Tab-separated table of C-alpha atoms (C1' of nucleotides) in Angstrom:
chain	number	residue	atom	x	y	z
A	1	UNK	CA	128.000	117.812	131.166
A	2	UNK	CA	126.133	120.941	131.255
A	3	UNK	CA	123.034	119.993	133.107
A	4	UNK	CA	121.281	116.672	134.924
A	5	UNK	CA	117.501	115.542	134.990
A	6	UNK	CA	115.358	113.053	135.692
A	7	UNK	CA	112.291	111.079	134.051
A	8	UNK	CA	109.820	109.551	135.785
A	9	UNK	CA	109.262	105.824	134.549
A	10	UNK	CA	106.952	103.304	134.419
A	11	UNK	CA	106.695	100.646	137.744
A	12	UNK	CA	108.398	97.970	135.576
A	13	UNK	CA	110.944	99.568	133.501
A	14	UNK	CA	114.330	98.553	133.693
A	15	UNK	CA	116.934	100.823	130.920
A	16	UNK	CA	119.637	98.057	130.302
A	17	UNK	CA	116.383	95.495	129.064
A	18	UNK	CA	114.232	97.452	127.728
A	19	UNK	CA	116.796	99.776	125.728
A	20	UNK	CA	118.606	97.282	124.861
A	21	UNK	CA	114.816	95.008	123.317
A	22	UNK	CA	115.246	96.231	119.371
A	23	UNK	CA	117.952	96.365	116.691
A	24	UNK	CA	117.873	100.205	116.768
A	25	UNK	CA	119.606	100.944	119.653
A	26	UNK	CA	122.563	99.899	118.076
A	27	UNK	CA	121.695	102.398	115.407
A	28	UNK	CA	123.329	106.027	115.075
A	29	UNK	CA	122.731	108.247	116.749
A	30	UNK	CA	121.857	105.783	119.694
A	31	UNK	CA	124.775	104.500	121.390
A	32	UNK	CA	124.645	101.412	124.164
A	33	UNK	CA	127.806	101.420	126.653
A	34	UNK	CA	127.303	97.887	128.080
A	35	UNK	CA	130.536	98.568	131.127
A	36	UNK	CA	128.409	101.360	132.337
A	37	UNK	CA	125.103	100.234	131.290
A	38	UNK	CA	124.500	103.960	130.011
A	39	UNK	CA	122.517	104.632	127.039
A	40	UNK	CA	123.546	107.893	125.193
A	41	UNK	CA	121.666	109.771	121.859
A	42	UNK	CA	122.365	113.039	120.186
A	43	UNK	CA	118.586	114.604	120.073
A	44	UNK	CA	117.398	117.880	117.944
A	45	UNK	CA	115.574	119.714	119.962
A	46	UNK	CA	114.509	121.921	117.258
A	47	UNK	CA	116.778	125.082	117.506
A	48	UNK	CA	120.016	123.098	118.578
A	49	UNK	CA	120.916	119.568	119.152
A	50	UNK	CA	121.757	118.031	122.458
A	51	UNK	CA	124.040	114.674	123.038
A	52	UNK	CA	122.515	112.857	126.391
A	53	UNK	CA	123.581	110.183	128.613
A	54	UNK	CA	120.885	108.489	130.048
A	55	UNK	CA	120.897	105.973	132.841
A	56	UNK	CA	119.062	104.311	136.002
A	57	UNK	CA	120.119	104.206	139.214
A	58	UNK	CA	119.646	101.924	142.330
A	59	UNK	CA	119.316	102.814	145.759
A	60	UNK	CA	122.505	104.909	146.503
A	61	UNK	CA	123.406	104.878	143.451
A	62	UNK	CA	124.281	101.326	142.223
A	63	UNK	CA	123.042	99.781	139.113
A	64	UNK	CA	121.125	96.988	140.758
A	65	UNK	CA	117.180	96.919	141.835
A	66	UNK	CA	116.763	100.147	139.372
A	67	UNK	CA	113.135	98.491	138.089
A	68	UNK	CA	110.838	101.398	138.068
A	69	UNK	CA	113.747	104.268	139.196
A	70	UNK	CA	113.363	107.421	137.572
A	71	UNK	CA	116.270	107.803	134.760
A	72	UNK	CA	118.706	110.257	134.827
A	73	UNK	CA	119.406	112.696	131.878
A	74	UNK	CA	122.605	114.097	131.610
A	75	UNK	CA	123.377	116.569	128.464
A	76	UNK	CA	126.286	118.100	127.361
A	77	UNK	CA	124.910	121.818	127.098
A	78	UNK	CA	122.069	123.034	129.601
A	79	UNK	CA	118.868	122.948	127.475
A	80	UNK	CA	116.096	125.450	128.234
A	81	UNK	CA	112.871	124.561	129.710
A	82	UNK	CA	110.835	124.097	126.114
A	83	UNK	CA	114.222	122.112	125.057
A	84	UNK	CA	114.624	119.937	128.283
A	85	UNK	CA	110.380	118.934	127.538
A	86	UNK	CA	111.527	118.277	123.796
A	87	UNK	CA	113.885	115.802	124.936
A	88	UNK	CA	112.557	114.184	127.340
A	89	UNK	CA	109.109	113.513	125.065
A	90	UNK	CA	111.673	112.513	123.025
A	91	UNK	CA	113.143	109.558	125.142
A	92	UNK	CA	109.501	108.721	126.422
A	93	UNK	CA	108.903	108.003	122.962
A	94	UNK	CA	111.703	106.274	122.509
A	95	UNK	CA	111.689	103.950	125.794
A	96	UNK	CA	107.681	103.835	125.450
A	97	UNK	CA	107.043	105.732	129.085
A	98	UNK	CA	103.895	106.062	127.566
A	99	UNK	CA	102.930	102.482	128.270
A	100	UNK	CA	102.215	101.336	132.011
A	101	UNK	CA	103.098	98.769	133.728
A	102	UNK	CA	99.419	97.187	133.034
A	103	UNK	CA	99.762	97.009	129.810
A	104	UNK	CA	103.132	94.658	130.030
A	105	UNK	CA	101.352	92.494	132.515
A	106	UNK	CA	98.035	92.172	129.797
A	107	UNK	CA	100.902	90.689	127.196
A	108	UNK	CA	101.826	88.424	129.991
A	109	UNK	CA	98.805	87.003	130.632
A	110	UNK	CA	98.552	86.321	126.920
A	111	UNK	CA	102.096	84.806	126.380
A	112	UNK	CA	103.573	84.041	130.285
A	113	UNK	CA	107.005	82.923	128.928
A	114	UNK	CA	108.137	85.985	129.127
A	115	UNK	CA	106.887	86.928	132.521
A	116	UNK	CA	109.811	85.894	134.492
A	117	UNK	CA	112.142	88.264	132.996
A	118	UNK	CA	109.506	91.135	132.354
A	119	UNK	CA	110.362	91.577	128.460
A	120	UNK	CA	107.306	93.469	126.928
A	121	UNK	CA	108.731	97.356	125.683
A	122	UNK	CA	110.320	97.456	122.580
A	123	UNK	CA	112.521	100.287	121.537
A	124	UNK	CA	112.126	102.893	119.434
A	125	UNK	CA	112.866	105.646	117.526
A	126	UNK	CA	112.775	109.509	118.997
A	127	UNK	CA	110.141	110.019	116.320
A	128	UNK	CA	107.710	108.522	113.943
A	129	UNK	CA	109.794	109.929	110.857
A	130	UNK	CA	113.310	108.322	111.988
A	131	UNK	CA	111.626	104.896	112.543
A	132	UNK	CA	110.114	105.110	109.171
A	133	UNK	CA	113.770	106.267	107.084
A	134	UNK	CA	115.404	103.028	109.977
A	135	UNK	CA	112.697	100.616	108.753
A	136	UNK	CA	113.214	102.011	104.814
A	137	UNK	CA	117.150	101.538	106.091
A	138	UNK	CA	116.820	97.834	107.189
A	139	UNK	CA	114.719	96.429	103.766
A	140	UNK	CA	116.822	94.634	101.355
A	141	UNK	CA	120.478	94.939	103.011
A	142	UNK	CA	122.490	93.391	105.055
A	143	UNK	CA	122.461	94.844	108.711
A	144	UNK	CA	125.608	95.987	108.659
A	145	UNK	CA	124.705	98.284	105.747
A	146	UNK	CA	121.829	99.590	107.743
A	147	UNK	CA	124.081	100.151	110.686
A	148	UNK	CA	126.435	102.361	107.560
A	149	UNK	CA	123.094	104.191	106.156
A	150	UNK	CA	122.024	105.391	109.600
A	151	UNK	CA	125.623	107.022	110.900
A	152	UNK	CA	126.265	108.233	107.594
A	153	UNK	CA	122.623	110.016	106.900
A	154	UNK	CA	123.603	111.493	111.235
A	155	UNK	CA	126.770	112.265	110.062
A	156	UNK	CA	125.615	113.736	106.682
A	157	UNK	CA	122.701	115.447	107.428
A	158	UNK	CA	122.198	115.626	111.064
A	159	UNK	CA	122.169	118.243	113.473
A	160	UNK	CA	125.601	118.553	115.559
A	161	UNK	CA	125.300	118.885	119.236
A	162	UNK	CA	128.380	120.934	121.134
A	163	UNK	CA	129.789	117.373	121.742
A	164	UNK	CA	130.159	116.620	118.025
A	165	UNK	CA	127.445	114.415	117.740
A	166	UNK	CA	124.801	114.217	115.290
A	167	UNK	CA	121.044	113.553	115.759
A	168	UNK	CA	118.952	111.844	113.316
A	169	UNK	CA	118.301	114.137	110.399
A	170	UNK	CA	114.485	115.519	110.971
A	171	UNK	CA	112.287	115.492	107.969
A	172	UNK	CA	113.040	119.159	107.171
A	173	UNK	CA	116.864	118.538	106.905
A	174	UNK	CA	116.431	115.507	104.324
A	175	UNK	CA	113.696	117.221	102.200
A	176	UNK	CA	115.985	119.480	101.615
A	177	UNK	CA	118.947	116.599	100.278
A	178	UNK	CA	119.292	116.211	96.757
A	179	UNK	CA	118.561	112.225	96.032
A	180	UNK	CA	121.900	111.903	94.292
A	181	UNK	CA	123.970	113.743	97.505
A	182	UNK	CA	122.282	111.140	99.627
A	183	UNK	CA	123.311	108.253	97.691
A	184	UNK	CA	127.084	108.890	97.120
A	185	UNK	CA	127.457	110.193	100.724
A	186	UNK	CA	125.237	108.156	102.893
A	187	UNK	CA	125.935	104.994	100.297
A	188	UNK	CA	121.966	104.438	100.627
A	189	UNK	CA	121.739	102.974	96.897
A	190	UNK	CA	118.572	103.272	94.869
A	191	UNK	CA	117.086	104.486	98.584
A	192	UNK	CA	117.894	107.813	97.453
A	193	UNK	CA	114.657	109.611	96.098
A	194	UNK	CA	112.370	107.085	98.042
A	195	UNK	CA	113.660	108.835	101.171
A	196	UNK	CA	113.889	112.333	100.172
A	197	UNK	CA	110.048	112.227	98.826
A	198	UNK	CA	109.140	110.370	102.443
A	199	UNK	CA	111.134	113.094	104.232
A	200	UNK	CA	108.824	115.822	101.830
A	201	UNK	CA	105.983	114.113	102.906
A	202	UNK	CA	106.728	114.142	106.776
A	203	UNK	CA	107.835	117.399	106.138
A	204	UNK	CA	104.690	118.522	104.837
A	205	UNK	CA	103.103	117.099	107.597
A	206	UNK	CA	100.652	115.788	104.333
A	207	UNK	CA	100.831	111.779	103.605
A	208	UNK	CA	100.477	110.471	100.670
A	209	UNK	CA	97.308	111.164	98.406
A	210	UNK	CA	94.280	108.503	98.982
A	211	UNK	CA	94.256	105.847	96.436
A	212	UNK	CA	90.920	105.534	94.897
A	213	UNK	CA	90.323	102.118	95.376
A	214	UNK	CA	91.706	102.719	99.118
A	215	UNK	CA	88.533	105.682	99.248
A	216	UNK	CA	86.115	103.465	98.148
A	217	UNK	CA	86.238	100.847	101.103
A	218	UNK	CA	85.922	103.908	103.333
A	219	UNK	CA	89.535	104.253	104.074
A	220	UNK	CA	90.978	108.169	104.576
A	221	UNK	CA	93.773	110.003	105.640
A	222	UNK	CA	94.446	113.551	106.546
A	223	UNK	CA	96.051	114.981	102.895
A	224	UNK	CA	96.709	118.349	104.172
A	225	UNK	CA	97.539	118.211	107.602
A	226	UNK	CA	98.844	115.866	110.650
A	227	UNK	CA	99.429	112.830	108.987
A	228	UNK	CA	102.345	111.923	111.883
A	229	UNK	CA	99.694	112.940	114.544
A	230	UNK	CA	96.484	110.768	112.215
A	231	UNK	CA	99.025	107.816	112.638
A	232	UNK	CA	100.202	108.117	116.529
A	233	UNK	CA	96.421	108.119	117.018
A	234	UNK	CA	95.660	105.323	118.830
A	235	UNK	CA	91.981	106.150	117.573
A	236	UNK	CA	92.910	105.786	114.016
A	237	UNK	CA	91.689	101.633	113.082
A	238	UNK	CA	94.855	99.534	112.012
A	239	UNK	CA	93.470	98.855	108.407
A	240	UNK	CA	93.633	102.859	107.360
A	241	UNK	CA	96.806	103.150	109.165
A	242	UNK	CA	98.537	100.013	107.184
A	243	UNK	CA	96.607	101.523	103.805
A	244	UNK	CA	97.853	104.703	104.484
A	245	UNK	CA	101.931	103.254	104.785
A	246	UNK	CA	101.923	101.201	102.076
A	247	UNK	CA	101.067	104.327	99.893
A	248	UNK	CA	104.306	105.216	100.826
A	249	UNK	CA	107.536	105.367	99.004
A	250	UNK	CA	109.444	102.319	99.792
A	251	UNK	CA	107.192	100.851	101.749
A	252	UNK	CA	105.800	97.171	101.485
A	253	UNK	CA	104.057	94.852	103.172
A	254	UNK	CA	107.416	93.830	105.753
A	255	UNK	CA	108.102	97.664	106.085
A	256	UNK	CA	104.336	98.499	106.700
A	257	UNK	CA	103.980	95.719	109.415
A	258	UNK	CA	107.243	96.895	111.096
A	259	UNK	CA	106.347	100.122	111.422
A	260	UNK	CA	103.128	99.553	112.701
A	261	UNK	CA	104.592	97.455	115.691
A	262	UNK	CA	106.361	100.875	116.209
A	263	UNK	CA	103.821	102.577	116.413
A	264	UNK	CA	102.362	100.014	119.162
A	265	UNK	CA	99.741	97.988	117.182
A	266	UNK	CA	101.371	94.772	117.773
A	267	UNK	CA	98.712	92.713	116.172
A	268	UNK	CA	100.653	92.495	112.731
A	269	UNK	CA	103.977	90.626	112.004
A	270	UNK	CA	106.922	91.571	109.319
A	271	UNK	CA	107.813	88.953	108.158
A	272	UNK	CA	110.802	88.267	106.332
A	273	UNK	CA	113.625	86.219	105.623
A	274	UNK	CA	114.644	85.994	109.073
A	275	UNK	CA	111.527	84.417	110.333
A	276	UNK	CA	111.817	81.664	107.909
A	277	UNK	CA	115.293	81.240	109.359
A	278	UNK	CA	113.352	81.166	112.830
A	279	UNK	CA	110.922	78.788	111.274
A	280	UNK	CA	113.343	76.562	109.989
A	281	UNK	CA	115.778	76.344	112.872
A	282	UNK	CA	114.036	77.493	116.363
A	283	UNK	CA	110.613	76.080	115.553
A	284	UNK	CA	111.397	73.122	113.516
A	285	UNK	CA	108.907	73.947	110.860
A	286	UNK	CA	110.072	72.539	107.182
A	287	UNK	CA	108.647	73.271	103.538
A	288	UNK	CA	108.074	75.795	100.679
A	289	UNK	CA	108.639	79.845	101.700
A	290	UNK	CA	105.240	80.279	101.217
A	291	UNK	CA	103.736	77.402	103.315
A	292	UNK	CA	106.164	78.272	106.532
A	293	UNK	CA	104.537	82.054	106.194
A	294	UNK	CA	101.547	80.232	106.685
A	295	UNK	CA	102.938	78.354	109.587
A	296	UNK	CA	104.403	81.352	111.169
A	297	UNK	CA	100.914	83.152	111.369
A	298	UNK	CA	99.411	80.580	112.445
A	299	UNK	CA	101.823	79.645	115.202
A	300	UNK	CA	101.260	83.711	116.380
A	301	UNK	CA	97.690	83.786	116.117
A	302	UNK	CA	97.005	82.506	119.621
A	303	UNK	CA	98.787	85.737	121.047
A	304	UNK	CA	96.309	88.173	119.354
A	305	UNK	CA	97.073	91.873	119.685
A	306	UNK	CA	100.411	90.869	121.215
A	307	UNK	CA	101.259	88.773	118.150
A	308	UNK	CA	104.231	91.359	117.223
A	309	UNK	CA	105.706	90.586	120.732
A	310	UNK	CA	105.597	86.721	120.886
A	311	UNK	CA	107.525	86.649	117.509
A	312	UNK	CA	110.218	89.565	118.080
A	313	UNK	CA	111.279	87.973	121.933
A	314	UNK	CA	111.216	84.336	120.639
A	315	UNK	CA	113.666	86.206	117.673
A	316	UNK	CA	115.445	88.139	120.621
A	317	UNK	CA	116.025	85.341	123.249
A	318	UNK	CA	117.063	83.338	120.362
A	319	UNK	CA	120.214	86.041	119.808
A	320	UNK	CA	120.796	86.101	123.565
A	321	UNK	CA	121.456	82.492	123.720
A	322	UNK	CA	123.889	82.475	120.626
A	323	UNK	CA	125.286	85.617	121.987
A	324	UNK	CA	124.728	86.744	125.624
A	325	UNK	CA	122.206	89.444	126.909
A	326	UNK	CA	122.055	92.094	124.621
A	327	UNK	CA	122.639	94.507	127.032
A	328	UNK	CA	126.417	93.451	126.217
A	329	UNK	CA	126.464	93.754	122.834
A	330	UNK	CA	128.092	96.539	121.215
A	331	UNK	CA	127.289	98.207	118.149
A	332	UNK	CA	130.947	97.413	116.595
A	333	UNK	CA	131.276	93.613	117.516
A	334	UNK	CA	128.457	91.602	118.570
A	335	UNK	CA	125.990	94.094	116.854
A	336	UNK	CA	127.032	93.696	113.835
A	337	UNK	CA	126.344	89.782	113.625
A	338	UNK	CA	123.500	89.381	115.478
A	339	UNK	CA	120.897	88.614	112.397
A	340	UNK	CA	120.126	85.900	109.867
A	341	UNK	CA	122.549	83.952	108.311
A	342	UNK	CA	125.537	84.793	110.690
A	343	UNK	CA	123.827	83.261	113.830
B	1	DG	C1'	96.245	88.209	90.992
B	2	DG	C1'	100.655	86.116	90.438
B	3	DT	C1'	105.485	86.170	88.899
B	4	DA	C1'	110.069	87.542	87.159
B	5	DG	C1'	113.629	90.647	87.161
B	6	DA	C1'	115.906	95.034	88.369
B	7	DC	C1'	117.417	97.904	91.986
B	8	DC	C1'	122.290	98.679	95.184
B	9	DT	C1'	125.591	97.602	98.650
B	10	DG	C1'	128.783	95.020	101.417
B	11	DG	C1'	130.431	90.642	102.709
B	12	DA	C1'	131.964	86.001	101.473
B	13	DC	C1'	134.470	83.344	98.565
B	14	DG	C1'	137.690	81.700	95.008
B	15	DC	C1'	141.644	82.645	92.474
C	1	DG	C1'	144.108	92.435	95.579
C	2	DC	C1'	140.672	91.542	92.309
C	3	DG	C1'	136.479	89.644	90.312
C	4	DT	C1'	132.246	87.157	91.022
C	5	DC	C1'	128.343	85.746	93.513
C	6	DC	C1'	124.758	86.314	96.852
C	7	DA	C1'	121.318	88.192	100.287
C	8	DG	C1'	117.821	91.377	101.211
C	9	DG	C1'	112.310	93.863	100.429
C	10	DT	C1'	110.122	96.888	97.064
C	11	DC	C1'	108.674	98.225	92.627
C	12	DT	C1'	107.381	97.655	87.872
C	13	DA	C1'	106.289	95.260	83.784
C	14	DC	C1'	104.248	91.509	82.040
C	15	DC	C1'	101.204	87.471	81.605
DNA sequence: GGTAGACCTGGACGC
DNA sequence: GCGTCCAGGTCTACC
């Protein structure tokens, strides 16, 4: 390894839960070694790519009481100073530094079951664009497919660190993929020209143009400039940020809702066919599709701005019980089964 | 506004 | 080993 840092985190934060809290951390490039409990990522830090291995120590170094230690960054080629701030904004984003221990213990006070074991972060992607293409990756396939689409757009298109590793494609690399190059190499079906035209887009920094009949309730987006920044905002309102992604290519009304829990506005769910499995089997609910949606919102509804949260650890602790703490699971076994109809 | 069917891939299943 | 069927969310055409 070329060079060693830390990252200050939150009071609460513990790497091998709250890594290990979302589907995409058994994504490519993100890679979750449950005998060391190390979490390691191939990032582009704009001019080169670097392949990190991040993990939280205890006192003198064991992996026990580590809640609230700083994490340690190792990389495989010494990064320079504007390159070692790229990637560590990058894992903040990622691990959600960005959110303090108060605001876990304000989704506790809403929904205490999950107080005891301190679940509240969710993971994420190093930026707004890869959580978008993951989300656009997950619709309408099988996981395992998704976990294909993901290492084969790294492998495909990504940046290569010195270790070999690819990151995530930026936007930039995939605008510049023909649709057809993507679809026999990364197999990502009719995907193809939905993701190079969102990877223009995010390129262009631009969005999508403002439907009229979006304009004329008052809703707006930036055409020209900073739509990634507009919709990290936490000033933009949720309604012109959900308007805005369902302009989209690709993008629906599961997609949109996902993505917005991304971006931290838990207040909407996604759901899909895996909640009616939840509805069916976890919370005994029975009738027509359309009537158990109905159920499921309502069932959330007491949990407000948090809704996103009640439904995705209910979801989560569900897994663990079928198949142990997910901080076990690896991406080649247990992650590969760990949705819908094979649990 | 609501609905049906196409889109594409990988896994399950039957032979 | 091969062929068929199915799951999965979005998009478009149609009523």
């Amino acid at each position: 390894m070329g060079a060693r840092f830390q990252i200050a985190t939150p009071g609460d934060f513990v790497l091998s839960r709250d890594a290990c809290s979302y589907g995409y951390f058994l994504l490519a490039p993100n890679h979750w070694e449950p005998g060391t409990r190390e979490f390691r990522t191939t990032i582009d830090a704009g001019e080169r790519a670097f392949t990190v291995v991040v993990s939280q120590d205890g006192p003198g170094g064991s992996r026990a009481r580590v809640r609230g230690r700083p994490l340690t960054v190792r990389a495989d080629v010494a990064p320079s100073r504007a390159e070692r701030d790229a990637i560590a904004a990058q894992l903040a984003r990622m691990f959600r530094l960005d959110e303090d221990a108060a605001e876990v213990r304000a989704f506790h006070r809403t929904d205490p079951r999950w107080r005891r074991t301190g679940r509240g972060r969710l993971m994420r992607s190093a930026t707004l664009f890869e959580d978008v293409i993951k989300t656009v990756t997950s619709c309408n396939v099988a996981w395992p497919s998704t976990i294909i689409m993901n290492r084969r757009l790294c492998e495909v298109a990504g940046r290569a660190s010195a270790s070999g590793l690819h990151a995530f494609p930026s936007a930039a690399r995939l605008a510049r993929m023909r649709a057809r190059t993507l679809r026999a190499r990364c197999n990502v079906g009719y995907r193809d020209a939905r993701i190079v035209e969102l990877a223009r887009l995010f390129a262009r920094d631009a969005g999508p143009r403002v439907p009229p009949r979006a304009a004329a309730r008052g809703v707006s987006w930036p055409v020209r400039s900073g739509f990634s920044a507009w919709l990290e905002d936490r000033r933009t309102g949720d309604d012109a940020v959900r308007a805005a992604l369902l302009e989209l290519p690709g993008i629906g009304p599961y997609a949109a809702a996902n993505i917005m829990q991304l971006l931290g506005r838990y207040a909407h769910l996604p759901l899909d066919s895996e909640s009616l499995r939840h509805a069916r089997t976890v919370l005994g609910y029975s009738g027509p599709d359309r009537a158990l949606m109905e159920k499921l919102h309502a069932h959330y509804e007491p949990f407000g701005e948090h809704r996103f949260r009640s439904y995705w650890f209910e979801l989560w602790a569900f897994y663990e019980q079928r198949r142990g703490p997910s901080w076990t699971w690896e991406r080649e076994t247990t992650g590969k089964t760990f949705t819908a109809s094979k649990l």
